[in-house]
Coordinates of N, CA, C and O in Angstrom, one line a residue:
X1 N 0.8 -1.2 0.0 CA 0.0 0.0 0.0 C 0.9 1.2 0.0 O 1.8 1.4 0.8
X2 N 0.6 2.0 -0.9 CA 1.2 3.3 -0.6 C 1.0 4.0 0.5 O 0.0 3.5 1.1
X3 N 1.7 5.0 1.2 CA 1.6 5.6 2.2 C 1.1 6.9 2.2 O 1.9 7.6 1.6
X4 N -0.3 7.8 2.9 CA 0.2 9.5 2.5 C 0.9 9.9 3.6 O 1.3 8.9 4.2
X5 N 1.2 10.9 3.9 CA 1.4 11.8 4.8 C 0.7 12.8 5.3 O -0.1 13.4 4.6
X6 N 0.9 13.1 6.6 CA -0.3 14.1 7.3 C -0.6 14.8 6.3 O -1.8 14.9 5.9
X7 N 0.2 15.4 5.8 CA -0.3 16.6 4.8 C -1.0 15.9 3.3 O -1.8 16.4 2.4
X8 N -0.5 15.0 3.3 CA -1.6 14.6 1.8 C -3.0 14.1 2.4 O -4.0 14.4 1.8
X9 N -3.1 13.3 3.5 CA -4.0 13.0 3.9 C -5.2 14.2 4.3 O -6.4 14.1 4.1
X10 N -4.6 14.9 4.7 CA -5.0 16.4 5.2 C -5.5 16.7 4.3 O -6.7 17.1 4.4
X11 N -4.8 16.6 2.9 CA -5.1 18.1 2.0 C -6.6 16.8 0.8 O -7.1 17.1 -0.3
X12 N -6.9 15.8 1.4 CA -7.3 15.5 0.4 C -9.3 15.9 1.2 O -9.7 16.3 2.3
X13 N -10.1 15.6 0.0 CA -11.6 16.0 0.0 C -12.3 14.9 0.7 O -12.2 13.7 0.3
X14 N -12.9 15.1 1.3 CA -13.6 14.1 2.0 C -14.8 13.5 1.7 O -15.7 12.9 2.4
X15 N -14.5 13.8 0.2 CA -15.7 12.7 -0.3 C -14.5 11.4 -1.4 O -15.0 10.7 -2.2
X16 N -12.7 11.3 -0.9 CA -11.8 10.8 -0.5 C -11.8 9.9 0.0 O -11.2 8.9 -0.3
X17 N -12.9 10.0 1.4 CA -12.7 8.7 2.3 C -13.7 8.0 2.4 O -14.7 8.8 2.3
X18 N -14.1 6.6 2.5 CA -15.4 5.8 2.3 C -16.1 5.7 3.4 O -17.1 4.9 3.5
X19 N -15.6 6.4 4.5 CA -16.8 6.8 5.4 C -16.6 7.9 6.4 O -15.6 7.9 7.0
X20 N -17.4 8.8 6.7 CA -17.7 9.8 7.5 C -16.0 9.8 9.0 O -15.2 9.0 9.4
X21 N -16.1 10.8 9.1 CA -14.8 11.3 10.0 C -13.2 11.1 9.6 O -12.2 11.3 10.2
X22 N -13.5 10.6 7.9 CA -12.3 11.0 7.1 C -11.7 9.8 7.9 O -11.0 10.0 8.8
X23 N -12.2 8.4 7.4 CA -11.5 7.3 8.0 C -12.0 5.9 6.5 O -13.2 5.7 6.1
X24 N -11.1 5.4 6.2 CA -10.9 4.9 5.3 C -10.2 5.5 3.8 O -10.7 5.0 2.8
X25 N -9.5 6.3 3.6 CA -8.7 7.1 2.6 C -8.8 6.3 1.3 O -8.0 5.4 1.0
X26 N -9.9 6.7 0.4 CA -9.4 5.8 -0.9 C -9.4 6.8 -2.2 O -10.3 7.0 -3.0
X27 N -8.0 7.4 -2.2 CA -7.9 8.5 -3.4 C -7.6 7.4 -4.4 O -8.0 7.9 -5.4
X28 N -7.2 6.2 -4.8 CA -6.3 5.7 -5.6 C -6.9 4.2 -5.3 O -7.5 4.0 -4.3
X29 N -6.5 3.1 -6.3 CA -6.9 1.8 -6.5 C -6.2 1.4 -5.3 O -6.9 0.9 -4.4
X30 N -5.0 1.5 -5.1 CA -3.7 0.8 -3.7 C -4.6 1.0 -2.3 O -4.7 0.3 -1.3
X31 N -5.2 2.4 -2.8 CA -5.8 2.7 -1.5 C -7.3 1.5 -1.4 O -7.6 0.6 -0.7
X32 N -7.9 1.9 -2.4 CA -9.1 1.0 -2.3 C -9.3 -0.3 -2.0 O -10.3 -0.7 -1.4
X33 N -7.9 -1.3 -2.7 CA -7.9 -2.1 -2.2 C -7.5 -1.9 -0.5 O -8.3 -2.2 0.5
X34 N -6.6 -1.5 -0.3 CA -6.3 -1.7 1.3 C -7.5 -1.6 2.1 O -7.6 -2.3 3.1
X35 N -8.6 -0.7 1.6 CA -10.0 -0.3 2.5 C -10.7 -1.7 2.5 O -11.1 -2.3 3.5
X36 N -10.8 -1.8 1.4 CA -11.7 -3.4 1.4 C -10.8 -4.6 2.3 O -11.6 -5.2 3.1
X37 N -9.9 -4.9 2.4 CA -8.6 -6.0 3.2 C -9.2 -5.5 5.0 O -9.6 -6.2 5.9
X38 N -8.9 -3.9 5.0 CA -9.4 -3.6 6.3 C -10.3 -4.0 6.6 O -10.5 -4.9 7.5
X39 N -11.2 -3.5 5.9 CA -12.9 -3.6 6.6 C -13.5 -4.6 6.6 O -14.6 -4.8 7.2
X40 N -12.9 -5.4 6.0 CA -13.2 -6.8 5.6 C -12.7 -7.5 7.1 O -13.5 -8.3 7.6
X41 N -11.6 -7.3 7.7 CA -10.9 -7.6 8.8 C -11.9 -6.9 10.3 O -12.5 -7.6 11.1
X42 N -11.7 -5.6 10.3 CA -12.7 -5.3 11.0 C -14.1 -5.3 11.3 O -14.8 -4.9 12.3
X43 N -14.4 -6.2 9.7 CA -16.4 -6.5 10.1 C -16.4 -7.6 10.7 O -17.3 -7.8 11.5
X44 N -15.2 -8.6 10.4 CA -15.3 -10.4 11.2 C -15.0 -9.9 12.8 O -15.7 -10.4 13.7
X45 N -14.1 -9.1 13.2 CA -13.8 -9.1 14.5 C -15.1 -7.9 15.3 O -15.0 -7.6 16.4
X46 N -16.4 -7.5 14.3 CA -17.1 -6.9 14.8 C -16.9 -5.4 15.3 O -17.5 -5.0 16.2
X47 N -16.0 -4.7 14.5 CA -15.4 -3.1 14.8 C -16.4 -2.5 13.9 O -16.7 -1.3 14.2
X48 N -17.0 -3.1 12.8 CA -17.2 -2.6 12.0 C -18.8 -2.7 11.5 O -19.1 -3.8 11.2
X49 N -19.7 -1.8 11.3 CA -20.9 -2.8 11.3 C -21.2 -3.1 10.2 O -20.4 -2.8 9.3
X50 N -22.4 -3.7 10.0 CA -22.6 -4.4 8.4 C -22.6 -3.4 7.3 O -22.0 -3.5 6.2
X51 N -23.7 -2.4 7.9 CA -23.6 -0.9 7.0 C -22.9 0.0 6.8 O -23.0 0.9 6.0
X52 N -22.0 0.0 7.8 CA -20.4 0.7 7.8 C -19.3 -0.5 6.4 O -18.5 -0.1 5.7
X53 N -19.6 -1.2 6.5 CA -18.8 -2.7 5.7 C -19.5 -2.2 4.2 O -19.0 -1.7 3.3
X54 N -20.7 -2.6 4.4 CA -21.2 -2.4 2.6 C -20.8 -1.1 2.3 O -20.5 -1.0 1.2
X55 N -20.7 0.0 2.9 CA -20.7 1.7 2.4 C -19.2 1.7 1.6 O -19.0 2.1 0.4
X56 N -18.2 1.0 2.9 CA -17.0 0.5 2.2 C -16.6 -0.2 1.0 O -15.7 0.2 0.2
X57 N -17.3 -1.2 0.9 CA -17.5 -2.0 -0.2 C -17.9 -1.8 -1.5 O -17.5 -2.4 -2.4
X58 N -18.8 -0.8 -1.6 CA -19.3 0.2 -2.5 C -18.3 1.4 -2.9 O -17.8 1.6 -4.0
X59 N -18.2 2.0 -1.9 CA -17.3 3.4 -2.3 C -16.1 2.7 -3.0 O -16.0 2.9 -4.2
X60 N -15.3 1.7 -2.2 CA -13.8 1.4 -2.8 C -14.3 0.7 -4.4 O -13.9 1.2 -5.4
X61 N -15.1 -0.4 -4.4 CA -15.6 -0.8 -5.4 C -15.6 0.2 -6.8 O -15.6 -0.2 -7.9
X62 N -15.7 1.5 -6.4 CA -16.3 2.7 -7.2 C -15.2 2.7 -7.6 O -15.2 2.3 -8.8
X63 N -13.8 3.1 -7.1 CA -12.6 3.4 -7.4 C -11.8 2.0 -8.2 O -10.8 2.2 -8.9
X64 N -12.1 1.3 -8.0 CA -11.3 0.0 -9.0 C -12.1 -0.2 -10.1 O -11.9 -1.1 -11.0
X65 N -13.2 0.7 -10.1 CA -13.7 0.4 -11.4 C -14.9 -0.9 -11.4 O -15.6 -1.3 -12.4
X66 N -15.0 -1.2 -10.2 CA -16.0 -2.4 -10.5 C -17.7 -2.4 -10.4 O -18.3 -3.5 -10.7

């Protein structure tokens, strides 16, 4: 996965991240996939709820083109 930095992270628009409080960053496919690997991780251990999970799944989806 690529990495940003506070300041790219920072400077990016928050319709950027695939859910609310600018948490999940998916500017870019590297990123997209990483979101889906996460949340996918965090829905089984229950961090994550089902409609927080699909919102994910959708937004990143958007970005890989699928």
């Amino acid at each position: 996965m690529s990495k940003l930095s506070k300041a790219e992270r920072d400077a990016l628009p928050d319709d950027a991240f695939a859910l609310p409080g600018r948490r999940y960053p998916i500017p870019d496919a590297s990123h997209a996939r990483d979101a889906l690997a996460r949340a996918s991780e965090f829905h089984r251990r229950g961090e994550l709820s089902d409609e927080e999970y699909e919102t994910v799944v959708h937004r990143a989806r958007a970005v890989l083109g699928e």
